[in-house]
GROMACS .gro file of C-alpha atoms in nm:
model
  157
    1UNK     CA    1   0.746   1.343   0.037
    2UNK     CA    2   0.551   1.023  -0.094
    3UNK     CA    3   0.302   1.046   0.166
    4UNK     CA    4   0.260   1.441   0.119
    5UNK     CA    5   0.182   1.336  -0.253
    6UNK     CA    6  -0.043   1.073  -0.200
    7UNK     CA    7  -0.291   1.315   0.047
    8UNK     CA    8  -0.308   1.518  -0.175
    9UNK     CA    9  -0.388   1.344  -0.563
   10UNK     CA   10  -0.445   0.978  -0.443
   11UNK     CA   11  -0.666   0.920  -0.150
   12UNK     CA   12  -1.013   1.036  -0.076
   13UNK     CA   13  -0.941   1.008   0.319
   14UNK     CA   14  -0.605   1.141   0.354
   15UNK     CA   15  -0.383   0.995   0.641
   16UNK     CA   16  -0.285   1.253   0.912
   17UNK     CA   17  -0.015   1.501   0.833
   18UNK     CA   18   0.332   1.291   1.034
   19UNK     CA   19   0.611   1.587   1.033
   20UNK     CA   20   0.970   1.446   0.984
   21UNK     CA   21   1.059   1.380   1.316
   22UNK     CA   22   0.746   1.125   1.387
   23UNK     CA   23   0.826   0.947   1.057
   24UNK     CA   24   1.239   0.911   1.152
   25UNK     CA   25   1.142   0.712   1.513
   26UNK     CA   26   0.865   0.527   1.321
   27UNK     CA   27   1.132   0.409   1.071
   28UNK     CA   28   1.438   0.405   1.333
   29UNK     CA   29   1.635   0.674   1.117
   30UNK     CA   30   1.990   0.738   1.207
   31UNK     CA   31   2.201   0.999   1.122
   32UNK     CA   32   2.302   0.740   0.814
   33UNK     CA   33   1.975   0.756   0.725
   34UNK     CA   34   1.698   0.502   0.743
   35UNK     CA   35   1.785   0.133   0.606
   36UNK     CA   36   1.508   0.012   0.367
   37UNK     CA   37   1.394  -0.272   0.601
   38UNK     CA   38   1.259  -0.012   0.849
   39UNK     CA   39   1.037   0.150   0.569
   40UNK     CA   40   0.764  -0.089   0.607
   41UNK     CA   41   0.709   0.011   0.976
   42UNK     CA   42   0.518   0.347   0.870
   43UNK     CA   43   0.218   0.074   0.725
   44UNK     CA   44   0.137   0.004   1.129
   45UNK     CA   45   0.019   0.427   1.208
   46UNK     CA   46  -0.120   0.471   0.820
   47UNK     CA   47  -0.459   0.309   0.924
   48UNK     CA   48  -0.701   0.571   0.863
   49UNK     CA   49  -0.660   0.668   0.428
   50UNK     CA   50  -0.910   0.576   0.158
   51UNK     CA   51  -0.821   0.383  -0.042
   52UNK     CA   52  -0.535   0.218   0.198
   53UNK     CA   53  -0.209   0.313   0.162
   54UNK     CA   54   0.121   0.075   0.200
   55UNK     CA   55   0.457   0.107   0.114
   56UNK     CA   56   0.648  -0.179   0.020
   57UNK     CA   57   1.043  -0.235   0.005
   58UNK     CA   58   1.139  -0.469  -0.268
   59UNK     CA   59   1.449  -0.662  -0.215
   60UNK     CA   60   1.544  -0.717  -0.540
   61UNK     CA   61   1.736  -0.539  -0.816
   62UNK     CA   62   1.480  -0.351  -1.051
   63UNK     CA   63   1.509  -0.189  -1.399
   64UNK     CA   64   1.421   0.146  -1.547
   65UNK     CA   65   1.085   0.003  -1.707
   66UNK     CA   66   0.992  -0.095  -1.306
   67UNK     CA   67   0.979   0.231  -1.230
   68UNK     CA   68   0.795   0.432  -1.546
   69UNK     CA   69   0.549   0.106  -1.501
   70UNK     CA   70   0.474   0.261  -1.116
   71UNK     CA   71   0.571   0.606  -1.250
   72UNK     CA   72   0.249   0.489  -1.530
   73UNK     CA   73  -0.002   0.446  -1.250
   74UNK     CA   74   0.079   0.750  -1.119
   75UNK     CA   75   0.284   0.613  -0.792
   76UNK     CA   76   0.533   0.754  -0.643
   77UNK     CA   77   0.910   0.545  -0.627
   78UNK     CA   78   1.153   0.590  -0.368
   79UNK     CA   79   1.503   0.422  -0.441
   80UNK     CA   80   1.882   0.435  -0.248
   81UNK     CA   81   2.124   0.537  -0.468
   82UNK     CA   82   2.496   0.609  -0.397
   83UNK     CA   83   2.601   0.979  -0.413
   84UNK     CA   84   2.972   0.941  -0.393
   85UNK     CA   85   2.975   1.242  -0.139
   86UNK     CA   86   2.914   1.015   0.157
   87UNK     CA   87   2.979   0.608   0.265
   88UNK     CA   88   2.591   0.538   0.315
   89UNK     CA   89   2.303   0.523   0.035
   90UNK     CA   90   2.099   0.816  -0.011
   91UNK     CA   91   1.706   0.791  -0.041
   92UNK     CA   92   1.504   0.987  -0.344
   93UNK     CA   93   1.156   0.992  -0.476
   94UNK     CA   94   1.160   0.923  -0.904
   95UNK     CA   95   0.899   1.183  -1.015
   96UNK     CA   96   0.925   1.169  -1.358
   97UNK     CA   97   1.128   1.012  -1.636
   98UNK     CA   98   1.171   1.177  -2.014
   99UNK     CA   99   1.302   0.916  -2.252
  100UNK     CA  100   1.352   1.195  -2.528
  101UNK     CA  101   1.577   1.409  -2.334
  102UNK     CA  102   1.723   1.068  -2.104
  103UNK     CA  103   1.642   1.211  -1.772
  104UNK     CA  104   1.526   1.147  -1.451
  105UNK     CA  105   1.335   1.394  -1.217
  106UNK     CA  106   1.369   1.327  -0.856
  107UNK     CA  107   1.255   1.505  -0.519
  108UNK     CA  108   1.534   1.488  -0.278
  109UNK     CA  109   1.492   1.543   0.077
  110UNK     CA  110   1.800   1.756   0.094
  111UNK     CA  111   1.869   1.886  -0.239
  112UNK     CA  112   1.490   1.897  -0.345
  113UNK     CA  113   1.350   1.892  -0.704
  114UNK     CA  114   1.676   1.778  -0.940
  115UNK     CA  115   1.708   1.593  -1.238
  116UNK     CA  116   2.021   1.394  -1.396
  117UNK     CA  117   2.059   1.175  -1.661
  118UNK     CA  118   1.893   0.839  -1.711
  119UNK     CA  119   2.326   0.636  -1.754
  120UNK     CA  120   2.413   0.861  -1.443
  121UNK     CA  121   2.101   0.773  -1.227
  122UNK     CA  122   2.141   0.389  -1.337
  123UNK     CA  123   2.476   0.366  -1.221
  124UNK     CA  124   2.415   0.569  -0.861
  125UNK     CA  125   2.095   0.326  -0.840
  126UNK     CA  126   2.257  -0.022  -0.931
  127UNK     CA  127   2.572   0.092  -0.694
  128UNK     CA  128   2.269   0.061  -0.415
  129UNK     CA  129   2.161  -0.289  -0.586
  130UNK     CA  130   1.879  -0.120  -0.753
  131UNK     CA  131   1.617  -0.125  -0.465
  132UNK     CA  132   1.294  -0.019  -0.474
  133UNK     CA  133   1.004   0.111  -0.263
  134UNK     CA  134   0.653   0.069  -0.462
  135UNK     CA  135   0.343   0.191  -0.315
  136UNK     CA  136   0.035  -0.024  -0.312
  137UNK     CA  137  -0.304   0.171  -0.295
  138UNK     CA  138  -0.639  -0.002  -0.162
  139UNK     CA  139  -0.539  -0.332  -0.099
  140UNK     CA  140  -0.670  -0.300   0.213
  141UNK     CA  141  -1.092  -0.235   0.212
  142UNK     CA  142  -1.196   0.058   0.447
  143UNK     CA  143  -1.561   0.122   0.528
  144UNK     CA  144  -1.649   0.485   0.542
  145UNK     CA  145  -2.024   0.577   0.687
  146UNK     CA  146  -2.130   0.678   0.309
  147UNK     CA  147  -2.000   0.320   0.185
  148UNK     CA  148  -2.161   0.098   0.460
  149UNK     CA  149  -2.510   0.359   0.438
  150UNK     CA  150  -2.453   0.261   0.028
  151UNK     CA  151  -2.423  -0.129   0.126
  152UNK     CA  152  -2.701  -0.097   0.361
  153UNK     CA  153  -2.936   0.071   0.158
  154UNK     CA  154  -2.883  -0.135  -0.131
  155UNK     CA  155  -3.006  -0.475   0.075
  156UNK     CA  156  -3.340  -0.304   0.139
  157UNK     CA  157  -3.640  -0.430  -0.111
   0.00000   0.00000   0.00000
């Protein structure tokens, strides 16, 4: 879902279309799901993007105002919160947050587009230590032909 998003409004070079099976072995997903240490494996196959795309898990508990800061730059946030239907943590991306109406919109790879409230999504978030996945977009500098014609043509006298 976050890569699908980033092709399409984010990067100039998009990074090939992976379908769900291909990202699952890249991030040893189980039938519990995929554990947030794996996540970072996908960075090793997205090579190709412009600007560079990398997802980073954040071991450490985070806060509302973490996420509408990402939410801000227009990045999508994955986080594990705990259903209550099943033992194991439950992966969504945050789309959108309205502090009028104290919501939260979320894709959800089962369920798809939902929204709850902002109490209710705190306490199914902090119940899975309030985790985090940012994204991090062109920290890594890729040369395309246009850019290195550009730098080439601007040495010339």
């Amino acid at each position: 879902m976050m890569l699908d998003y980033l092709n399409k409004v984010k990067l100039t070079i998009p990074e090939p279309d992976l379908d769900e099976d291909q990202i699952a072995e890249i991030m040893n997903t189980t039938i519990s799901g995929t554990r947030i240490s794996e996540v970072e494996n996908i960075n090793d196959i997205l090579t190709t993007s412009n600007p560079s795309v990398e997802f980073v898990a954040e071991f450490k508990p985070h806060t509302l105002d973490d996420i509408k800061k990402e939410l801000q730059k227009g990045l999508p946030v994955s986080v594990w919160i705990h259903t209550g239907s099943v033992e194991y943590l439950h992966s969504i991306v945050i789309t959108g947050i309205d502090d009028i109406a104290k919501t939260i919109c979320y894709n959800d790879p089962i369920y798809r587009q939902k929204t709850i409230s902002q109490s209710e999504f705190v306490t199914k978030w902090e119940q899975g230590q309030a985790l985090m996945i940012k994204t991090e977009i062109g920290r890594i500098n890729r040369y395309t032909l246009e850019t290195w014609q550009q730098e080439l043509s601007d040495e010339q006298p």
